[in-house]
Amino acid sequence: MSEVIGIIGAMDEEIELMLKEIKDSKTVVKAGISYHVGTIFDKSVVLCRSGIGKVNAAVTTQILHDSFGVSKVLFTGVAGAVHPDLNIGDIVISSECMQHDMDVTPLGYQKGIIPDQEVSSFPADAGLIALAEKSCRELNCHYEIGKVLSGDQFIASREVVASLRQEMDGACVEMEGAAVAQVCFMNNTPFVVIRSMSDRADGSAEVNYKEFTIEASQRSHAILAQMLQAL
């Protein structure tokens, strides 16, 4: 049986370029989510838009496993920079993903820790990280490999960004990656999250986000395309 690669973006802008490249496609709708099944660069893929937020991302990813039998998951899109060396247009490749809004600190847990669970920060696949890194180098993209922080909040505060960096060692912040990562971890499926910085999550987001989302999505797409050709 051939390998099936799941590709997820949270927004239309994050998958529309891939949609133009998919061949022999059919669309299957489950739980209101459109799954585009076909081939890209002769690789069997299922391409979908999860919608925004962790619940949408988790549902989307589990359906990819249950209904389409994906063997790898690539998540692409935009994020706010947390690492001080990152600028708009730069790339974060996930080393791991964690929920920054999982907060049970009143009961003595560190921020991000899920109670009664052995793993709370979900590691990306080393081979997919290396492949993403190689693609970034070939495309001359500045990148960091680091922790992707996810929460059901749009972060636009310098103070919050500073705390996410200091307390949780985050490289970037977004709203889906840790949910995708946790579902993949639970299904023993290799994954990587690739995020292009659309803003610095510092209060300038309203200006930067709309302006740079399309540009950032194009950069994420280029990296993903390079990876698919190499897989």
mmCIF file of C-alpha atoms in Angstrom:
data_model
loop_
_atom_site.group_PDB
_atom_site.id
_atom_site.type_symbol
_atom_site.label_atom_id
_atom_site.label_comp_id
_atom_site.label_asym_id
_atom_site.label_seq_id
_atom_site.Cartn_x
_atom_site.Cartn_y
_atom_site.Cartn_z
ATOM 1 C CA MET A 1 0.000 0.000 0.000
ATOM 2 C CA SER A 2 1.443 3.386 -0.992
ATOM 3 C CA GLU A 3 2.214 6.000 1.616
ATOM 4 C CA VAL A 4 -0.398 8.719 2.087
ATOM 5 C CA ILE A 5 0.759 12.141 3.279
ATOM 6 C CA GLY A 6 -1.665 14.380 5.133
ATOM 7 C CA ILE A 7 -1.214 18.113 4.507
ATOM 8 C CA ILE A 8 -3.075 20.583 6.710
ATOM 9 C CA GLY A 9 -3.400 24.349 6.682
ATOM 10 C CA ALA A 10 -5.595 26.351 9.027
ATOM 11 C CA MET A 11 -6.793 28.896 6.468
ATOM 12 C CA ASP A 12 -7.645 29.018 2.763
ATOM 13 C CA GLU A 13 -4.496 31.046 2.038
ATOM 14 C CA GLU A 14 -2.421 28.232 3.515
ATOM 15 C CA ILE A 15 -3.658 25.514 1.156
ATOM 16 C CA GLU A 16 -4.833 27.276 -2.000
ATOM 17 C CA LEU A 17 -1.432 27.095 -3.710
ATOM 18 C CA MET A 18 -1.255 23.350 -3.060
ATOM 19 C CA LEU A 19 -4.817 22.949 -4.338
ATOM 20 C CA LYS A 20 -3.655 24.288 -7.699
ATOM 21 C CA GLU A 21 -1.053 21.517 -7.911
ATOM 22 C CA ILE A 22 -3.109 18.512 -6.841
ATOM 23 C CA LYS A 23 -3.908 16.044 -9.642
ATOM 24 C CA ASP A 24 -6.549 13.344 -10.103
ATOM 25 C CA SER A 25 -8.325 14.777 -7.107
ATOM 26 C CA LYS A 26 -11.633 14.028 -5.487
ATOM 27 C CA THR A 27 -13.129 15.831 -2.530
ATOM 28 C CA VAL A 28 -14.561 14.035 0.482
ATOM 29 C CA VAL A 29 -16.420 16.025 3.133
ATOM 30 C CA LYS A 30 -16.374 14.798 6.725
ATOM 31 C CA ALA A 31 -17.467 16.783 9.785
ATOM 32 C CA GLY A 32 -17.840 19.786 7.500
ATOM 33 C CA ILE A 33 -14.183 19.594 6.460
ATOM 34 C CA SER A 34 -13.236 19.155 2.790
ATOM 35 C CA TYR A 35 -10.506 16.582 2.220
ATOM 36 C CA HIS A 36 -8.906 16.762 -1.227
ATOM 37 C CA VAL A 37 -7.508 13.356 -2.170
ATOM 38 C CA GLY A 38 -5.061 13.106 -5.044
ATOM 39 C CA THR A 39 -1.398 13.334 -5.980
ATOM 40 C CA ILE A 40 1.180 16.123 -5.858
ATOM 41 C CA PHE A 41 4.590 15.429 -7.438
ATOM 42 C CA ASP A 42 3.423 11.806 -7.813
ATOM 43 C CA LYS A 43 2.940 11.499 -4.033
ATOM 44 C CA SER A 44 -0.428 10.370 -2.653
ATOM 45 C CA VAL A 45 -1.765 13.202 -0.520
ATOM 46 C CA VAL A 46 -4.836 14.305 1.375
ATOM 47 C CA LEU A 47 -4.969 18.087 1.542
ATOM 48 C CA CYS A 48 -7.314 19.919 3.881
ATOM 49 C CA ARG A 49 -8.080 23.148 5.685
ATOM 50 C CA SER A 50 -8.659 22.549 9.361
ATOM 51 C CA GLY A 51 -10.113 25.888 10.301
ATOM 52 C CA ILE A 52 -8.756 27.967 13.150
ATOM 53 C CA GLY A 53 -8.182 26.714 16.683
ATOM 54 C CA LYS A 54 -7.152 23.551 18.483
ATOM 55 C CA VAL A 55 -10.484 21.717 18.358
ATOM 56 C CA ASN A 56 -10.772 22.136 14.587
ATOM 57 C CA ALA A 57 -7.168 21.015 14.178
ATOM 58 C CA ALA A 58 -7.594 17.944 16.387
ATOM 59 C CA VAL A 59 -10.787 16.790 14.645
ATOM 60 C CA THR A 60 -9.216 17.303 11.228
ATOM 61 C CA THR A 61 -6.113 15.324 12.138
ATOM 62 C CA GLN A 62 -7.961 12.395 13.655
ATOM 63 C CA ILE A 63 -10.171 12.101 10.565
ATOM 64 C CA LEU A 64 -7.014 12.053 8.429
ATOM 65 C CA HIS A 65 -5.971 8.970 10.385
ATOM 66 C CA ASP A 66 -9.312 7.207 10.663
ATOM 67 C CA SER A 67 -10.684 7.792 7.174
ATOM 68 C CA PHE A 68 -7.578 8.202 5.014
ATOM 69 C CA GLY A 69 -4.864 6.210 6.792
ATOM 70 C CA VAL A 70 -2.203 8.897 6.541
ATOM 71 C CA SER A 71 1.328 7.841 7.411
ATOM 72 C CA LYS A 72 2.819 11.339 7.796
ATOM 73 C CA VAL A 73 1.333 14.738 8.578
ATOM 74 C CA LEU A 74 2.699 18.098 7.437
ATOM 75 C CA PHE A 75 1.117 21.214 8.893
ATOM 76 C CA THR A 76 1.793 24.521 7.201
ATOM 77 C CA GLY A 77 0.811 28.115 7.733
ATOM 78 C CA VAL A 78 1.636 31.369 9.453
ATOM 79 C CA ALA A 79 2.487 32.275 13.034
ATOM 80 C CA GLY A 80 3.634 35.079 15.282
ATOM 81 C CA ALA A 81 7.349 35.232 16.053
ATOM 82 C CA VAL A 82 8.437 34.704 19.670
ATOM 83 C CA HIS A 83 12.143 33.951 19.193
ATOM 84 C CA PRO A 84 13.965 37.335 19.171
ATOM 85 C CA ASP A 85 16.016 36.463 16.074
ATOM 86 C CA LEU A 86 12.923 35.870 13.920
ATOM 87 C CA ASN A 87 11.553 38.465 11.548
ATOM 88 C CA ILE A 88 8.510 38.553 9.294
ATOM 89 C CA GLY A 89 8.900 35.969 6.531
ATOM 90 C CA ASP A 90 11.266 33.756 8.529
ATOM 91 C CA ILE A 91 10.445 30.101 9.138
ATOM 92 C CA VAL A 92 10.008 28.014 12.255
ATOM 93 C CA ILE A 93 10.369 24.254 11.931
ATOM 94 C CA SER A 94 8.872 22.523 14.944
ATOM 95 C CA SER A 95 11.205 20.623 17.230
ATOM 96 C CA GLU A 96 8.165 20.025 19.439
ATOM 97 C CA CYS A 97 4.731 21.511 20.057
ATOM 98 C CA MET A 98 3.029 22.476 23.297
ATOM 99 C CA GLN A 99 -0.178 24.201 24.406
ATOM 100 C CA HIS A 100 0.604 27.521 26.057
ATOM 101 C CA ASP A 101 -2.968 27.921 27.282
ATOM 102 C CA MET A 102 -2.962 24.586 29.146
ATOM 103 C CA ASP A 103 -2.620 26.154 32.580
ATOM 104 C CA VAL A 104 -3.057 24.134 35.771
ATOM 105 C CA THR A 105 -0.485 26.132 37.714
ATOM 106 C CA PRO A 106 -2.818 26.612 40.734
ATOM 107 C CA LEU A 107 -2.480 22.855 41.332
ATOM 108 C CA GLY A 108 1.316 22.970 41.181
ATOM 109 C CA TYR A 109 1.884 22.074 37.530
ATOM 110 C CA GLN A 110 4.141 24.063 35.242
ATOM 111 C CA LYS A 111 2.421 25.996 32.492
ATOM 112 C CA GLY A 112 1.701 23.819 29.461
ATOM 113 C CA ILE A 113 1.728 20.548 31.391
ATOM 114 C CA ILE A 114 -1.322 18.322 30.872
ATOM 115 C CA PRO A 115 -2.173 16.675 34.220
ATOM 116 C CA ASP A 116 -2.019 12.875 34.481
ATOM 117 C CA GLN A 117 -0.257 12.566 31.135
ATOM 118 C CA GLU A 118 3.335 11.489 30.584
ATOM 119 C CA VAL A 119 3.942 13.727 27.566
ATOM 120 C CA SER A 120 2.798 17.339 27.233
ATOM 121 C CA SER A 121 5.299 18.613 24.660
ATOM 122 C CA PHE A 122 5.023 16.538 21.505
ATOM 123 C CA PRO A 123 8.230 15.959 19.505
ATOM 124 C CA ALA A 124 8.250 16.297 15.731
ATOM 125 C CA ASP A 125 9.809 13.602 13.576
ATOM 126 C CA ALA A 126 13.581 13.964 13.212
ATOM 127 C CA GLY A 127 13.560 12.922 9.560
ATOM 128 C CA LEU A 128 10.862 15.435 8.633
ATOM 129 C CA ILE A 129 12.671 18.172 10.588
ATOM 130 C CA ALA A 130 15.857 17.437 8.630
ATOM 131 C CA LEU A 131 13.963 17.464 5.350
ATOM 132 C CA ALA A 132 12.324 20.805 6.175
ATOM 133 C CA GLU A 133 15.692 22.222 7.178
ATOM 134 C CA LYS A 134 17.245 21.068 3.890
ATOM 135 C CA SER A 135 14.391 22.670 1.960
ATOM 136 C CA CYS A 136 14.841 25.966 3.814
ATOM 137 C CA ARG A 137 18.553 25.986 3.034
ATOM 138 C CA GLU A 138 17.942 25.238 -0.652
ATOM 139 C CA LEU A 139 15.393 28.059 -0.841
ATOM 140 C CA ASN A 140 17.666 30.417 1.112
ATOM 141 C CA CYS A 141 15.070 30.949 3.852
ATOM 142 C CA HIS A 142 16.128 32.064 7.314
ATOM 143 C CA TYR A 143 14.762 29.521 9.791
ATOM 144 C CA GLU A 144 14.857 28.390 13.387
ATOM 145 C CA ILE A 145 14.141 24.917 14.692
ATOM 146 C CA GLY A 146 12.226 25.385 17.914
ATOM 147 C CA LYS A 147 9.161 24.880 20.043
ATOM 148 C CA VAL A 148 5.820 25.808 18.511
ATOM 149 C CA LEU A 149 3.358 27.088 21.112
ATOM 150 C CA SER A 150 -0.365 26.818 20.442
ATOM 151 C CA GLY A 151 -3.422 28.258 22.118
ATOM 152 C CA ASP A 152 -6.907 29.455 21.365
ATOM 153 C CA GLN A 153 -5.772 33.069 21.580
ATOM 154 C CA PHE A 154 -4.386 35.562 19.070
ATOM 155 C CA ILE A 155 -1.302 36.891 20.835
ATOM 156 C CA ALA A 156 -0.599 40.591 20.288
ATOM 157 C CA SER A 157 1.199 41.663 23.455
ATOM 158 C CA ARG A 158 4.912 42.228 23.968
ATOM 159 C CA GLU A 159 4.549 41.173 27.595
ATOM 160 C CA VAL A 160 2.895 37.869 26.702
ATOM 161 C CA VAL A 161 5.493 37.212 24.013
ATOM 162 C CA ALA A 162 8.266 37.794 26.542
ATOM 163 C CA SER A 163 6.667 35.369 29.009
ATOM 164 C CA LEU A 164 6.142 32.702 26.333
ATOM 165 C CA ARG A 165 9.825 32.948 25.469
ATOM 166 C CA GLN A 166 11.069 33.035 29.048
ATOM 167 C CA GLU A 167 8.705 30.527 30.675
ATOM 168 C CA MET A 168 8.110 28.087 27.809
ATOM 169 C CA ASP A 169 11.074 28.597 25.447
ATOM 170 C CA GLY A 170 8.740 29.224 22.514
ATOM 171 C CA ALA A 171 9.977 30.008 19.014
ATOM 172 C CA CYS A 172 6.588 31.031 17.631
ATOM 173 C CA VAL A 173 2.950 31.131 18.652
ATOM 174 C CA GLU A 174 -0.140 30.058 16.718
ATOM 175 C CA MET A 175 -3.475 28.306 17.240
ATOM 176 C CA GLU A 176 -3.328 24.726 15.893
ATOM 177 C CA GLY A 177 0.070 23.021 15.829
ATOM 178 C CA ALA A 178 0.065 21.436 19.292
ATOM 179 C CA ALA A 179 -3.354 19.880 18.659
ATOM 180 C CA VAL A 180 -2.128 18.341 15.407
ATOM 181 C CA ALA A 181 1.016 17.198 17.194
ATOM 182 C CA GLN A 182 -0.845 15.572 20.077
ATOM 183 C CA VAL A 183 -3.172 13.645 17.765
ATOM 184 C CA CYS A 184 -0.205 12.475 15.682
ATOM 185 C CA PHE A 185 1.640 11.455 18.849
ATOM 186 C CA MET A 186 -1.379 9.481 20.050
ATOM 187 C CA ASN A 187 -1.544 7.714 16.666
ATOM 188 C CA ASN A 188 2.240 7.168 16.476
ATOM 189 C CA THR A 189 2.427 9.165 13.245
ATOM 190 C CA PRO A 190 5.435 11.253 12.189
ATOM 191 C CA PHE A 191 4.666 14.961 11.818
ATOM 192 C CA VAL A 192 6.269 18.351 11.447
ATOM 193 C CA VAL A 193 4.837 21.857 11.698
ATOM 194 C CA ILE A 194 6.250 24.524 9.378
ATOM 195 C CA ARG A 195 5.276 28.096 10.159
ATOM 196 C CA SER A 196 6.168 31.281 8.305
ATOM 197 C CA MET A 197 6.193 34.401 10.446
ATOM 198 C CA SER A 198 3.411 36.813 9.454
ATOM 199 C CA ASP A 199 3.900 39.130 12.438
ATOM 200 C CA ARG A 200 5.905 39.497 15.620
ATOM 201 C CA ALA A 201 2.954 38.878 17.976
ATOM 202 C CA ASP A 202 3.788 42.201 19.595
ATOM 203 C CA GLY A 203 0.902 44.555 18.949
ATOM 204 C CA SER A 204 1.781 45.293 15.333
ATOM 205 C CA ALA A 205 -0.203 42.227 14.262
ATOM 206 C CA GLU A 206 -3.209 44.164 12.958
ATOM 207 C CA VAL A 207 -0.955 45.963 10.512
ATOM 208 C CA ASN A 208 1.330 43.064 9.633
ATOM 209 C CA TYR A 209 -0.968 40.058 9.712
ATOM 210 C CA LYS A 210 -3.163 40.804 6.695
ATOM 211 C CA GLU A 211 -0.328 42.348 4.741
ATOM 212 C CA PHE A 212 2.069 39.453 5.135
ATOM 213 C CA THR A 213 -0.222 36.388 5.414
ATOM 214 C CA ILE A 214 -0.264 35.804 1.659
ATOM 215 C CA GLU A 215 3.487 36.336 1.328
ATOM 216 C CA ALA A 216 4.178 34.085 4.318
ATOM 217 C CA SER A 217 1.847 31.409 2.950
ATOM 218 C CA GLN A 218 3.726 31.460 -0.357
ATOM 219 C CA ARG A 219 6.987 30.847 1.472
ATOM 220 C CA SER A 220 5.505 27.978 3.493
ATOM 221 C CA HIS A 221 4.136 26.501 0.272
ATOM 222 C CA ALA A 222 7.537 26.641 -1.424
ATOM 223 C CA ILE A 223 9.109 24.719 1.443
ATOM 224 C CA LEU A 224 6.333 22.157 1.492
ATOM 225 C CA ALA A 225 6.592 21.643 -2.259
ATOM 226 C CA GLN A 226 10.321 21.091 -1.949
ATOM 227 C CA MET A 227 9.742 18.552 0.818
ATOM 228 C CA LEU A 228 7.098 16.641 -1.117
ATOM 229 C CA GLN A 229 9.419 16.275 -4.082
ATOM 230 C CA ALA A 230 12.125 14.879 -1.819
ATOM 231 C CA LEU A 231 9.962 12.484 0.194
#
